[in-house]
CSV table of C-alpha atoms in Angstrom, one decimal:
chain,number,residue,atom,x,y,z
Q,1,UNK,CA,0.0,0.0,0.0
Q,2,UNK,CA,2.7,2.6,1.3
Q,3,UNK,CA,4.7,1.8,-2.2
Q,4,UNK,CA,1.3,2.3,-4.4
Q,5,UNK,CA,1.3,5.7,-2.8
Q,6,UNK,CA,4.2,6.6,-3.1
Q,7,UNK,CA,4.1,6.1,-6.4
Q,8,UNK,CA,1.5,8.0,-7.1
Q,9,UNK,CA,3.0,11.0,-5.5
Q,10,UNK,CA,6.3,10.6,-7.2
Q,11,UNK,CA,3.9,10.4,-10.7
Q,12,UNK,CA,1.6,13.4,-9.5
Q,13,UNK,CA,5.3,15.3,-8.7
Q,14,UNK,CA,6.6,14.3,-12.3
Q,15,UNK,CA,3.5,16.0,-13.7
Q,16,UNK,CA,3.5,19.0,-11.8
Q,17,UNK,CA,7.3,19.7,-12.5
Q,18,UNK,CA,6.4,19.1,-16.4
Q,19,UNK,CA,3.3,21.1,-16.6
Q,20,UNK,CA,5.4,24.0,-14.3
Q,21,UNK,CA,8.4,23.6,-16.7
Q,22,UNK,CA,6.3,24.0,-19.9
Q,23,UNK,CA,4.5,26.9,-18.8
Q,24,UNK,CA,7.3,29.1,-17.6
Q,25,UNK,CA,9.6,27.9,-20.4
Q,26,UNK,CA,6.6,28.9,-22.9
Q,27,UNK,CA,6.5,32.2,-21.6
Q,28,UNK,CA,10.5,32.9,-21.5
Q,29,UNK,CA,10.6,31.4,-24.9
Q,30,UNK,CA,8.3,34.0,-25.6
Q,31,UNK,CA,10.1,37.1,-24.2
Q,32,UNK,CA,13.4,35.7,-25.8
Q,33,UNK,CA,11.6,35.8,-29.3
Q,34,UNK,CA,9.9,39.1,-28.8
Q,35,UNK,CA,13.3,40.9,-27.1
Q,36,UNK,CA,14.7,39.4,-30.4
Q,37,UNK,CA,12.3,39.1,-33.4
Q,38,UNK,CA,9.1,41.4,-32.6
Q,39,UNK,CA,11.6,44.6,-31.2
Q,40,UNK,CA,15.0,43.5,-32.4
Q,41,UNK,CA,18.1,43.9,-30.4
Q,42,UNK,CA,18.8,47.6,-30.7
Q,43,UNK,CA,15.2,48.6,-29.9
Q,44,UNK,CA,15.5,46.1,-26.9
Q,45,UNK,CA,18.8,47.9,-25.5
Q,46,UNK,CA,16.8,51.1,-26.3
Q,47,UNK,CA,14.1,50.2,-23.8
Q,48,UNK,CA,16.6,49.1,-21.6
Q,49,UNK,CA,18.5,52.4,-21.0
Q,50,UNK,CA,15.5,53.9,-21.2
Q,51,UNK,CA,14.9,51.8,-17.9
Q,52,UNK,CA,17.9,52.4,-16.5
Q,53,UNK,CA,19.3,49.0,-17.0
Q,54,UNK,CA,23.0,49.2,-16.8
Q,55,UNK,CA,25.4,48.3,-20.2
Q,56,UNK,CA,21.9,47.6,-22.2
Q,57,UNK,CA,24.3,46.8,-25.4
Q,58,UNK,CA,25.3,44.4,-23.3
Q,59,UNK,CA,22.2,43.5,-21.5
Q,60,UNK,CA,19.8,43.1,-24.3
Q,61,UNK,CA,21.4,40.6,-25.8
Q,62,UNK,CA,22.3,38.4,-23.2
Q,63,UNK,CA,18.8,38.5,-21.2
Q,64,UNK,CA,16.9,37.9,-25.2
Q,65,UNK,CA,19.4,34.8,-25.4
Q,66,UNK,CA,19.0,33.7,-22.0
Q,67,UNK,CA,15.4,33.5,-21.7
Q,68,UNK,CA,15.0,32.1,-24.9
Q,69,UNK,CA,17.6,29.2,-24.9
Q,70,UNK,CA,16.2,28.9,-21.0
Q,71,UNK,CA,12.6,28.6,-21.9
Q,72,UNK,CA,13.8,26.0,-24.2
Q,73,UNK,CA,15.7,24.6,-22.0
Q,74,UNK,CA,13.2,24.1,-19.3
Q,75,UNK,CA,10.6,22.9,-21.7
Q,76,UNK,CA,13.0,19.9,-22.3
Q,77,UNK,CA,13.9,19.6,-19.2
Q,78,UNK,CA,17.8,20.1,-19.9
Q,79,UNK,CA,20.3,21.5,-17.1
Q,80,UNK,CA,17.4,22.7,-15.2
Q,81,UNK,CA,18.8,23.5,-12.0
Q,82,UNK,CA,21.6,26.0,-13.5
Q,83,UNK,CA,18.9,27.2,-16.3
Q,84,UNK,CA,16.4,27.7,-13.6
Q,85,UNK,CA,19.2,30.0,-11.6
Q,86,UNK,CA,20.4,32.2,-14.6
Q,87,UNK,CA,16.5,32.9,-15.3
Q,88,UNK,CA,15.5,33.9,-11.4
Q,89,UNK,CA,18.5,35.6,-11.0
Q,90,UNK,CA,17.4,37.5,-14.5
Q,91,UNK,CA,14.0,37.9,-13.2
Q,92,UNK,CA,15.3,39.4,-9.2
Q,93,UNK,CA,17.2,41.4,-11.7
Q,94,UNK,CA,14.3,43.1,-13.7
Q,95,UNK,CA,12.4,43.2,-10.5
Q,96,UNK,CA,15.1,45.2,-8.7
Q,97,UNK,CA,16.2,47.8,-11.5
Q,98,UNK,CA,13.0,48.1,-13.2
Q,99,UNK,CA,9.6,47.2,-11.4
Q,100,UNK,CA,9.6,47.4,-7.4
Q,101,UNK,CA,9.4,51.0,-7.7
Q,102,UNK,CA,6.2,50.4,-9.5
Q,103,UNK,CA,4.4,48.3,-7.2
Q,104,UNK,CA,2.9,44.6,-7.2
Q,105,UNK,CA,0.6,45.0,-10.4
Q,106,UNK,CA,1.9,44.2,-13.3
Q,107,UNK,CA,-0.7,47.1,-15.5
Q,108,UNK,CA,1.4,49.5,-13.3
Q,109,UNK,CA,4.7,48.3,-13.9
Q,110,UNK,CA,5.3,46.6,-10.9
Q,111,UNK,CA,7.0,43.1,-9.9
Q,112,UNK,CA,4.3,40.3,-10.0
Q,113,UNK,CA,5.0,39.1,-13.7
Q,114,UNK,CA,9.1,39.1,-13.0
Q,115,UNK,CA,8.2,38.0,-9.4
Q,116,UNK,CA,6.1,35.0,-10.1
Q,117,UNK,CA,8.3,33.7,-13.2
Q,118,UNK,CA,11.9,34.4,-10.7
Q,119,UNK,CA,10.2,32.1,-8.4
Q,120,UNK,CA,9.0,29.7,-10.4
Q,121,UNK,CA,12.5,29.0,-12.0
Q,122,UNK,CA,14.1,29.2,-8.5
Q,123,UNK,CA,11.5,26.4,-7.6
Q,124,UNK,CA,13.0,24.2,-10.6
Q,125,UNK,CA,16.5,25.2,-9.9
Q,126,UNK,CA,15.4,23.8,-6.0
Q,127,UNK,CA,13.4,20.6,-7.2
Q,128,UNK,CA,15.0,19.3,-10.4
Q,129,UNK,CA,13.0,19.1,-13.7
Q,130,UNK,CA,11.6,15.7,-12.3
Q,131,UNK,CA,11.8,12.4,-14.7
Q,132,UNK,CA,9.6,13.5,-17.5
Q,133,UNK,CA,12.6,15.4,-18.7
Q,134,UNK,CA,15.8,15.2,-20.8
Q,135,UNK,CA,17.8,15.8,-17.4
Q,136,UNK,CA,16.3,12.3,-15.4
Q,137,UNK,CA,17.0,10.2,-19.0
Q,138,UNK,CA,20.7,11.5,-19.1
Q,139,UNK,CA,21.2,11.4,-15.6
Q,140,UNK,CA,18.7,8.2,-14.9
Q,141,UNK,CA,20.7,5.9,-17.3
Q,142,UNK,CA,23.9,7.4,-15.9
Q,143,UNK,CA,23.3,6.8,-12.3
Q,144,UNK,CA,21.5,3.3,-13.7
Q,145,UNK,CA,24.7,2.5,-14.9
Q,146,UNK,CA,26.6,3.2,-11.5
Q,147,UNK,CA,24.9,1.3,-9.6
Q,148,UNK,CA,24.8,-1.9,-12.4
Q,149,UNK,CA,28.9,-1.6,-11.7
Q,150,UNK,CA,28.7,-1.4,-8.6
C-alpha cells in the first residue's frame, strides 16, 4: 500500500514539474523571441537604458538569449537546476532595476509578472525538472549504470 502511494505522488510530482516547466519555459521562450524578433536587439537595449538598466548593449542581448535558450531549456527539461538559476537571477534582476518601484501590479509596472516567473524557475533550480525530462533520461541511465557496476 505505502509503495502504491508513493508512487502515485512521485507520478503526481513528475507531472506537476512538467506542466510548471512547460508553462514558464513557454513564456520565457516567448520574451526571448519578442526581445529578439518582434523589437530586435537595438530597440530592446533602447528600452533598456530607457529603464535604466546598466550596459543595455550588453544586457539586451544576453537577457533575449538567456530567456530564450532557457525557456527551451526548461521545456525539455535540460540543465534545469543552473537554467532555472540564470533565469531567477534574470528575473530578481528586472524586479530590482526596473519594477519594485512600480508596485505589485503588473498594469502598473510593478514586480508580479518578473516576481512569479523568478520564483517559479528558483522552484525548478530547487526541485530538479523531475523524470519526464531530458535531465532524469541523461542522468537516470547514468546513475543506472553506477549502480549496475557497482
Amino acid at each position: 500500500m505505502a509503495t502504491a502511494t508513493a508512487q502515485r505522488h512521485s507520478t503526481t510530482r513528475d507531472l506537476g514539474l512538467l506542466v510548471a516547466r512547460i508553462v514558464l519555459g513557454v513564456v520565457f521562450t516567448a520574451h526571448g523571441i519578442q526581445k529578439i524578433s518582434e523589437w530586435g536587439l537595438d530597440a530592446t537595449a533602447q528600452n533598456f537604458a530607457g529603464m535604466g538598466v546598466p550596459m543595455p548593449e550588453l544586457a539586451a542581448p544576453v537577457v533575449a538569449i538567456l530567456e530564450l535558450a532557457g525557456g527551451i531549456a526548461l521545456i525539455l527539461g535540460v540543465l534545469t537546476p543552473w537554467v532555472g538559476i540564470l533565469l531567477a537571477i534574470d528575473m530578481l534582476v528586472a524586479a530590482l532595476l526596473v519594477h519594485v518601484g512600480s508596485g505589485v501590479f503588473v498594469d502598473g509596472g510593478g514586480w508580479e509578472l518578473v516576481g512569479g516567473l523568478g520564483a517559479g524557475a528558483l522552484a525548478l533550480a530547487a526541485t530538479g525538472s523531475g523524470r519526464l525530462s531530458l535531465d532524469h533520461l541523461v542522468v537516470g541511465r547514468r546513475s543506472g549504470r553506477r549502480s549496475a557496476r557497482a
